[in-house]
N, CA, C and O atoms as a GROMACS GRO file, in nm:
protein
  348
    1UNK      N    1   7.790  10.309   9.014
    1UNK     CA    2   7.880  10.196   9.006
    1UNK      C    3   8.017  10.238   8.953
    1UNK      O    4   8.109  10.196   9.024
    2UNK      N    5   8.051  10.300   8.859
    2UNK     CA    6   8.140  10.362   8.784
    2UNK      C    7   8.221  10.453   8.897
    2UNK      O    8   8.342  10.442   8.915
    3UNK      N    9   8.134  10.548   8.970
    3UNK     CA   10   8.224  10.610   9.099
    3UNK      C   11   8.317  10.505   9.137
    3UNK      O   12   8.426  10.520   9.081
    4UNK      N   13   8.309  10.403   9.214
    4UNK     CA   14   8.388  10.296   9.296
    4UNK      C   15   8.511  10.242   9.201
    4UNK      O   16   8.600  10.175   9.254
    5UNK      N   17   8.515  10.269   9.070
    5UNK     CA   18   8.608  10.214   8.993
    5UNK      C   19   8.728  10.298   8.969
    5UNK      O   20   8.706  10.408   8.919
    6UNK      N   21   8.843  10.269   8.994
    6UNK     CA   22   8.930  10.356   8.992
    6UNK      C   23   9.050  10.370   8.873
    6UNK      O   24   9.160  10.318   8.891
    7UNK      N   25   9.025  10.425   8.780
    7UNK     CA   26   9.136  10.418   8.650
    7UNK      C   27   9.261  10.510   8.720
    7UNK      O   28   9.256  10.633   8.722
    8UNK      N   29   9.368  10.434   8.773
    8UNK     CA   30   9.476  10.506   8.783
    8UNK      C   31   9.577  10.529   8.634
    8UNK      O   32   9.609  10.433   8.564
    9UNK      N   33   9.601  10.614   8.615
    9UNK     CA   34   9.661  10.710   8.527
    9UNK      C   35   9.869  10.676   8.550
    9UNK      O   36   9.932  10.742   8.634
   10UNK      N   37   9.945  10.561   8.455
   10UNK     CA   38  10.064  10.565   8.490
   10UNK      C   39  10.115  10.664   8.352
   10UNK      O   40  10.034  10.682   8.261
   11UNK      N   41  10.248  10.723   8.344
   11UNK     CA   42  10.375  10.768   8.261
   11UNK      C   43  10.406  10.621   8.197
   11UNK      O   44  10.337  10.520   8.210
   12UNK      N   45  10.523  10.634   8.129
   12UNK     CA   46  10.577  10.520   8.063
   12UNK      C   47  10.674  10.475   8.214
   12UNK      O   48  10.685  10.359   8.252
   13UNK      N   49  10.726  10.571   8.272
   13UNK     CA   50  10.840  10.583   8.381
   13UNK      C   51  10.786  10.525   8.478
   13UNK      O   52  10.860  10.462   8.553
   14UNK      N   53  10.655  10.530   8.502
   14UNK     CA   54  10.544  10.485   8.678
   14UNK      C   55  10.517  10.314   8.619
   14UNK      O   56  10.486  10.261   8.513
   15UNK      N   57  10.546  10.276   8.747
   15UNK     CA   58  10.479  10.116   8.744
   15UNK      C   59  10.422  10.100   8.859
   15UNK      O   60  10.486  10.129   8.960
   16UNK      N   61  10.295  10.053   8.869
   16UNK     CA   62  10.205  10.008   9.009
   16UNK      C   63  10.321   9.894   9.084
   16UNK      O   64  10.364   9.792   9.031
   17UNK      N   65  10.358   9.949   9.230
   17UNK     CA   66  10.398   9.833   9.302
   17UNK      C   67  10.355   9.724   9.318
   17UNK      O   68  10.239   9.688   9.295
   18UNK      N   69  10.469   9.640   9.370
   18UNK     CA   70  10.383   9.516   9.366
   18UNK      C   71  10.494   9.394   9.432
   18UNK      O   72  10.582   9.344   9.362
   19UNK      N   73  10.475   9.364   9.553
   19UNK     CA   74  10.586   9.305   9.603
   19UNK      C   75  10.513   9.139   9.661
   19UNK      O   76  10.402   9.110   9.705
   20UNK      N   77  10.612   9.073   9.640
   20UNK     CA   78  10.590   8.911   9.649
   20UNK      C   79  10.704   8.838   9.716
   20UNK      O   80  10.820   8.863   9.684
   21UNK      N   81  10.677   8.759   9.797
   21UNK     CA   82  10.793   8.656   9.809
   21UNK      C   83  10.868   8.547   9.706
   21UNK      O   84  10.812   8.509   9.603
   22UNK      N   85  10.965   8.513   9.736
   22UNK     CA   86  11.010   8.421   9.646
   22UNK      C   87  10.935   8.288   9.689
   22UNK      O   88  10.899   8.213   9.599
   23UNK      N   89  10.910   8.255   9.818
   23UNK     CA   90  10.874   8.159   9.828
   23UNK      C   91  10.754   8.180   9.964
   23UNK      O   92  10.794   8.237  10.065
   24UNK      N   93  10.618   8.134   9.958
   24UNK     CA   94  10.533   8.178  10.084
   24UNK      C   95  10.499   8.020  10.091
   24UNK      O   96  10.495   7.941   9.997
   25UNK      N   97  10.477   7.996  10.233
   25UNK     CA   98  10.437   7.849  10.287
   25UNK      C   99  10.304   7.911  10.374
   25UNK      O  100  10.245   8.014  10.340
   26UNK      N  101  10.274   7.844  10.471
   26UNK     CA  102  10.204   7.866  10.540
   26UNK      C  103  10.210   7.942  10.686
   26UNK      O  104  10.112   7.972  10.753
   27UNK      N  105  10.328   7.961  10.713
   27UNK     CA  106  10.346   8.014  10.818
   27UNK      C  107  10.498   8.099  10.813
   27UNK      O  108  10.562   8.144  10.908
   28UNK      N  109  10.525   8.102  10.682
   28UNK     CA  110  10.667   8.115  10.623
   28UNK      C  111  10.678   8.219  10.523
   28UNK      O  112  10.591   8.198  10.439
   29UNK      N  113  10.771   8.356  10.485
   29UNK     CA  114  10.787   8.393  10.342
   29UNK      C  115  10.883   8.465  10.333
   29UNK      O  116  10.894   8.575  10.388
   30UNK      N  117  10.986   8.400  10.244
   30UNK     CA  118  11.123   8.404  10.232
   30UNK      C  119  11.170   8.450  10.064
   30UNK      O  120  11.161   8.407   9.949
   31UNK      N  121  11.222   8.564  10.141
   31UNK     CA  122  11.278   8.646   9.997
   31UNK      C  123  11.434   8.659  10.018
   31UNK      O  124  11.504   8.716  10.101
   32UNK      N  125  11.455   8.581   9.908
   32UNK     CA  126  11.591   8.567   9.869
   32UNK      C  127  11.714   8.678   9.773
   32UNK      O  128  11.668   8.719   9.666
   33UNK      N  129  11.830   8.716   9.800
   33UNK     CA  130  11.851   8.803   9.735
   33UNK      C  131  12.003   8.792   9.688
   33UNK      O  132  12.066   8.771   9.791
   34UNK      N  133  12.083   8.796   9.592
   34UNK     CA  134  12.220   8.744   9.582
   34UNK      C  135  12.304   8.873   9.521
   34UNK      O  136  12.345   8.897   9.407
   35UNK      N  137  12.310   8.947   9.650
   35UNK     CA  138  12.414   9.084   9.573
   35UNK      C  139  12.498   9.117   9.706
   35UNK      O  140  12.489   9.063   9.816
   36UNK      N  141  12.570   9.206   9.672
   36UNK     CA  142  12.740   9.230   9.733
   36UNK      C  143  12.662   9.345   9.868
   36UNK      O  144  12.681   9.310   9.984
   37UNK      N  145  12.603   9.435   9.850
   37UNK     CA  146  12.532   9.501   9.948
   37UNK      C  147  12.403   9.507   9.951
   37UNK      O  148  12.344   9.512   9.843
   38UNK      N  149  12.337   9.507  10.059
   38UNK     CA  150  12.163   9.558  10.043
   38UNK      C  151  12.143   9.641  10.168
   38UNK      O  152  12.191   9.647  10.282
   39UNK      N  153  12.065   9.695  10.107
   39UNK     CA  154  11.987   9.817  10.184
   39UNK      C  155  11.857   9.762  10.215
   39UNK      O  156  11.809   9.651  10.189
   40UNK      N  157  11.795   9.895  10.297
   40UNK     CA  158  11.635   9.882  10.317
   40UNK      C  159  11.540   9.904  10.200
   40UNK      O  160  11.510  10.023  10.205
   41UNK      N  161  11.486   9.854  10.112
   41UNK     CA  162  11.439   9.852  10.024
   41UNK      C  163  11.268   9.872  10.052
   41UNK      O  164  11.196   9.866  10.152
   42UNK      N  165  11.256   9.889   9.966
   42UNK     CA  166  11.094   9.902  10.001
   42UNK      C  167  11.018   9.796  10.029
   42UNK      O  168  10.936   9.776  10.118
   43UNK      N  169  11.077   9.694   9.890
   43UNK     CA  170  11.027   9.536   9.916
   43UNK      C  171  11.058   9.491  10.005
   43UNK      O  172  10.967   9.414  10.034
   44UNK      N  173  11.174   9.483  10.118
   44UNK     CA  174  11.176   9.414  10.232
   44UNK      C  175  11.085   9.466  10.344
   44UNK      O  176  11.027   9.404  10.434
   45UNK      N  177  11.088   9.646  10.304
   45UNK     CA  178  10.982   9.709  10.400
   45UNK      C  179  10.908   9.646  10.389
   45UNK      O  180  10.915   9.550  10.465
   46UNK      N  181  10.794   9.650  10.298
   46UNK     CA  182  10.669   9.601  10.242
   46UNK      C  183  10.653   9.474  10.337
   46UNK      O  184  10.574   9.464  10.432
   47UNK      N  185  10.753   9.372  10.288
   47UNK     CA  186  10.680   9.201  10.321
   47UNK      C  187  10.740   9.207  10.467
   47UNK      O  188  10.685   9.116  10.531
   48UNK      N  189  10.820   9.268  10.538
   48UNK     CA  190  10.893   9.210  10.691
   48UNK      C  191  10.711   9.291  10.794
   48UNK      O  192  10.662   9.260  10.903
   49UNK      N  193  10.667   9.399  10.686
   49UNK     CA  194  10.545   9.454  10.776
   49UNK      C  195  10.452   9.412  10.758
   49UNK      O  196  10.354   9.462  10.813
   50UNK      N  197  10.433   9.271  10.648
   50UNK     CA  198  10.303   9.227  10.596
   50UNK      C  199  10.314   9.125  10.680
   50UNK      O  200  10.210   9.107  10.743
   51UNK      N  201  10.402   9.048  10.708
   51UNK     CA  202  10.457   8.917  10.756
   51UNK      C  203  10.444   8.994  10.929
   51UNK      O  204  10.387   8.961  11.034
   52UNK      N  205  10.482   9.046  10.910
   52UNK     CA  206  10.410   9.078  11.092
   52UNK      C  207  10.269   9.111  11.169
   52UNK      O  208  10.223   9.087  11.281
   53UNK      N  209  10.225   9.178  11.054
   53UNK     CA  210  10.057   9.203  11.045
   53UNK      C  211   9.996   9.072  11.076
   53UNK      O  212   9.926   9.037  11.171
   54UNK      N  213  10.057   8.986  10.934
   54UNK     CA  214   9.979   8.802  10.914
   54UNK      C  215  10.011   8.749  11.045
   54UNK      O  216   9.928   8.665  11.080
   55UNK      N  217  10.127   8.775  11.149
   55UNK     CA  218  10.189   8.644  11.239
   55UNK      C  219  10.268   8.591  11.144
   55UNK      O  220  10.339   8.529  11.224
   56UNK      N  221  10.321   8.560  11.024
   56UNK     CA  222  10.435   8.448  10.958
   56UNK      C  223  10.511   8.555  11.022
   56UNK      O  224  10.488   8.659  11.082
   57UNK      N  225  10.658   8.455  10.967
   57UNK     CA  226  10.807   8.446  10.972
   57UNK      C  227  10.818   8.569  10.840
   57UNK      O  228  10.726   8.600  10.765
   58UNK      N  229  10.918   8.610  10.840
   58UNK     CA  230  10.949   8.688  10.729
   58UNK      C  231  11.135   8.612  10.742
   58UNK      O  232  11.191   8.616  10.852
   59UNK      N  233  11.189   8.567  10.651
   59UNK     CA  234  11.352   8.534  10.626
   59UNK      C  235  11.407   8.605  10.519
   59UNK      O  236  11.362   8.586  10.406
   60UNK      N  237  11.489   8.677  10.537
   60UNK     CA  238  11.603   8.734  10.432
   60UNK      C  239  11.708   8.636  10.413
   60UNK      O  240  11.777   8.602  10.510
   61UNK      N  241  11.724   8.592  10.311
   61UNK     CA  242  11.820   8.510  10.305
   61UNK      C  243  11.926   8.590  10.173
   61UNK      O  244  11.879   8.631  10.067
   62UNK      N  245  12.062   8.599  10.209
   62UNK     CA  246  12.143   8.683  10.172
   62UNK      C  247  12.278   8.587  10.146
   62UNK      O  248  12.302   8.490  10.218
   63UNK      N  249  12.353   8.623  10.051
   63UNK     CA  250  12.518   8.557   9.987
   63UNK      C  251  12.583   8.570  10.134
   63UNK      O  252  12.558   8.671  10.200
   64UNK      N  253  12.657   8.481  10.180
   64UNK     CA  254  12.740   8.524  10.292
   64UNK      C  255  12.817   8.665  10.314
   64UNK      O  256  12.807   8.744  10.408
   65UNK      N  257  12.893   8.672  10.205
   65UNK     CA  258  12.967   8.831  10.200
   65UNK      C  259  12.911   8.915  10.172
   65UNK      O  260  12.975   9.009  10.126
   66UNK      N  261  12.761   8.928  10.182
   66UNK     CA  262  12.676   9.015  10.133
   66UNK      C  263  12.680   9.132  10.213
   66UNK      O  264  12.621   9.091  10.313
   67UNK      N  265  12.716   9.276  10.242
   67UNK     CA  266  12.711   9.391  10.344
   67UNK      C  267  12.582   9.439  10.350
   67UNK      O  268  12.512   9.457  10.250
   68UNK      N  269  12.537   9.470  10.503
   68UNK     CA  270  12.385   9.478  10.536
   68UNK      C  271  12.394   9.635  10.598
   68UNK      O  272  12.479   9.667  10.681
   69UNK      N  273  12.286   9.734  10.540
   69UNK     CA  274  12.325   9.854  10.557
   69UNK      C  275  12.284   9.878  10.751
   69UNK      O  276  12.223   9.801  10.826
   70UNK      N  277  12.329   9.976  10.773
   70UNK     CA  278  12.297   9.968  10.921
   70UNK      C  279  12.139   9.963  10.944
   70UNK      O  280  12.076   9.883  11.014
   71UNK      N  281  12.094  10.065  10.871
   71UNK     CA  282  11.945  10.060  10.851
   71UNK      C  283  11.861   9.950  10.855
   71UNK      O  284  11.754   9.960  10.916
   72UNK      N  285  11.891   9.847  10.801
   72UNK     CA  286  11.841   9.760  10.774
   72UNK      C  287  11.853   9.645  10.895
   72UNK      O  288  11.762   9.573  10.935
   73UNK      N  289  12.005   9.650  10.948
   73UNK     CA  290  11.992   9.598  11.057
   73UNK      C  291  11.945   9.642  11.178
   73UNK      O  292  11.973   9.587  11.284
   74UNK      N  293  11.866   9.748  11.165
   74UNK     CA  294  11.813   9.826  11.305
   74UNK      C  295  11.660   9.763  11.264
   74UNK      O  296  11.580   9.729  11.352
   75UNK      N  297  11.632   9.754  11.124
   75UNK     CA  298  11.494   9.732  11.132
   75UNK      C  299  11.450   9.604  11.141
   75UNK      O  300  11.331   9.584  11.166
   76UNK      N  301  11.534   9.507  11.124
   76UNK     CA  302  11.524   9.360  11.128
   76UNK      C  303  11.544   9.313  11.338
   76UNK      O  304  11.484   9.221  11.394
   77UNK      N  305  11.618   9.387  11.388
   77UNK     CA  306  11.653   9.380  11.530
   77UNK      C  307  11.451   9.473  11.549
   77UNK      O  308  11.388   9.384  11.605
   78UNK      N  309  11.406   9.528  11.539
   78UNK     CA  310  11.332   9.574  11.569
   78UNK      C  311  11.175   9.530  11.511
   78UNK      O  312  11.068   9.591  11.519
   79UNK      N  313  11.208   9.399  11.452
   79UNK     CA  314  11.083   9.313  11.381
   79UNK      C  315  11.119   9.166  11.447
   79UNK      O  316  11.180   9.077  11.387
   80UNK      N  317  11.084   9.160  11.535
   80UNK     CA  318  11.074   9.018  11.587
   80UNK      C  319  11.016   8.908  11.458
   80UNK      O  320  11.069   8.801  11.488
   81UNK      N  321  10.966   8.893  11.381
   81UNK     CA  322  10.894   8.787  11.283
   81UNK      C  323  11.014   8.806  11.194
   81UNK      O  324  11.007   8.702  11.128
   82UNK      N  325  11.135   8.879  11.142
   82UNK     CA  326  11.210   8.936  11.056
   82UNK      C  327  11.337   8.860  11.125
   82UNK      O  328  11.374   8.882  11.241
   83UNK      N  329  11.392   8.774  11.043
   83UNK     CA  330  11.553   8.689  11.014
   83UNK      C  331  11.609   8.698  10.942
   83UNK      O  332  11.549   8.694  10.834
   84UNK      N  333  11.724   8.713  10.936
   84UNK     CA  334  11.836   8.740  10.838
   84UNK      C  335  11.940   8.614  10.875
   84UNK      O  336  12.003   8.594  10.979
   85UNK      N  337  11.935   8.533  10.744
   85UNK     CA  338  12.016   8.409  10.711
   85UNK      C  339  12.066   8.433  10.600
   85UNK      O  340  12.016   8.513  10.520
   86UNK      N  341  12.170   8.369  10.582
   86UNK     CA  342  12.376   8.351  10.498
   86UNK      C  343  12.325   8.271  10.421
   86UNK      O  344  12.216   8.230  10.463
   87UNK      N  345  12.361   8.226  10.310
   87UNK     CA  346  12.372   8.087  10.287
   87UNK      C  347  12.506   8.083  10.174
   87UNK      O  348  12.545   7.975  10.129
   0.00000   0.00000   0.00000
């Protein structure tokens, strides 16, 4: 029984990931973000590929003047379930 249990071992520096939406509905999960540039992040990796796995929507919702790295707009053009909205 003890085999199957897994004590992972962190540093003070290591934290177990752990990514969430700001807001999940039922067919919906929208992570919101309010800064001057964004990149591809891991967390958007994470939920735009979880949200496509499930069938939901995945929405980025971003500051209007917010700059979107190219990266990011190649991977959102290339995730049909993945939107990127201003507000």
């Amino acid at each position: 029984e003890d085999f199957f249990k897994m004590n992972t071992q962190y540093t003070k520096w290591q934290t177990q990931r752990r990514c969430v939406p700001d807001t999940e509905e039922l067919n919906i999960m929208l992570l919101i973000k309010a800064c001057s540039h964004l990149n591809l992040t891991y967390q958007i990796y994470y939920l735009a590929e979880d949200a496509e796995r499930s069938g939901k929507r995945f929405i980025l919702r971003v500051l209007k003047g917010c700059r979107i790295s190219s990266e990011l707009r190649q991977f959102i053009k290339e995730h049909k379930n993945t939107k990127l909205e201003r507000y």
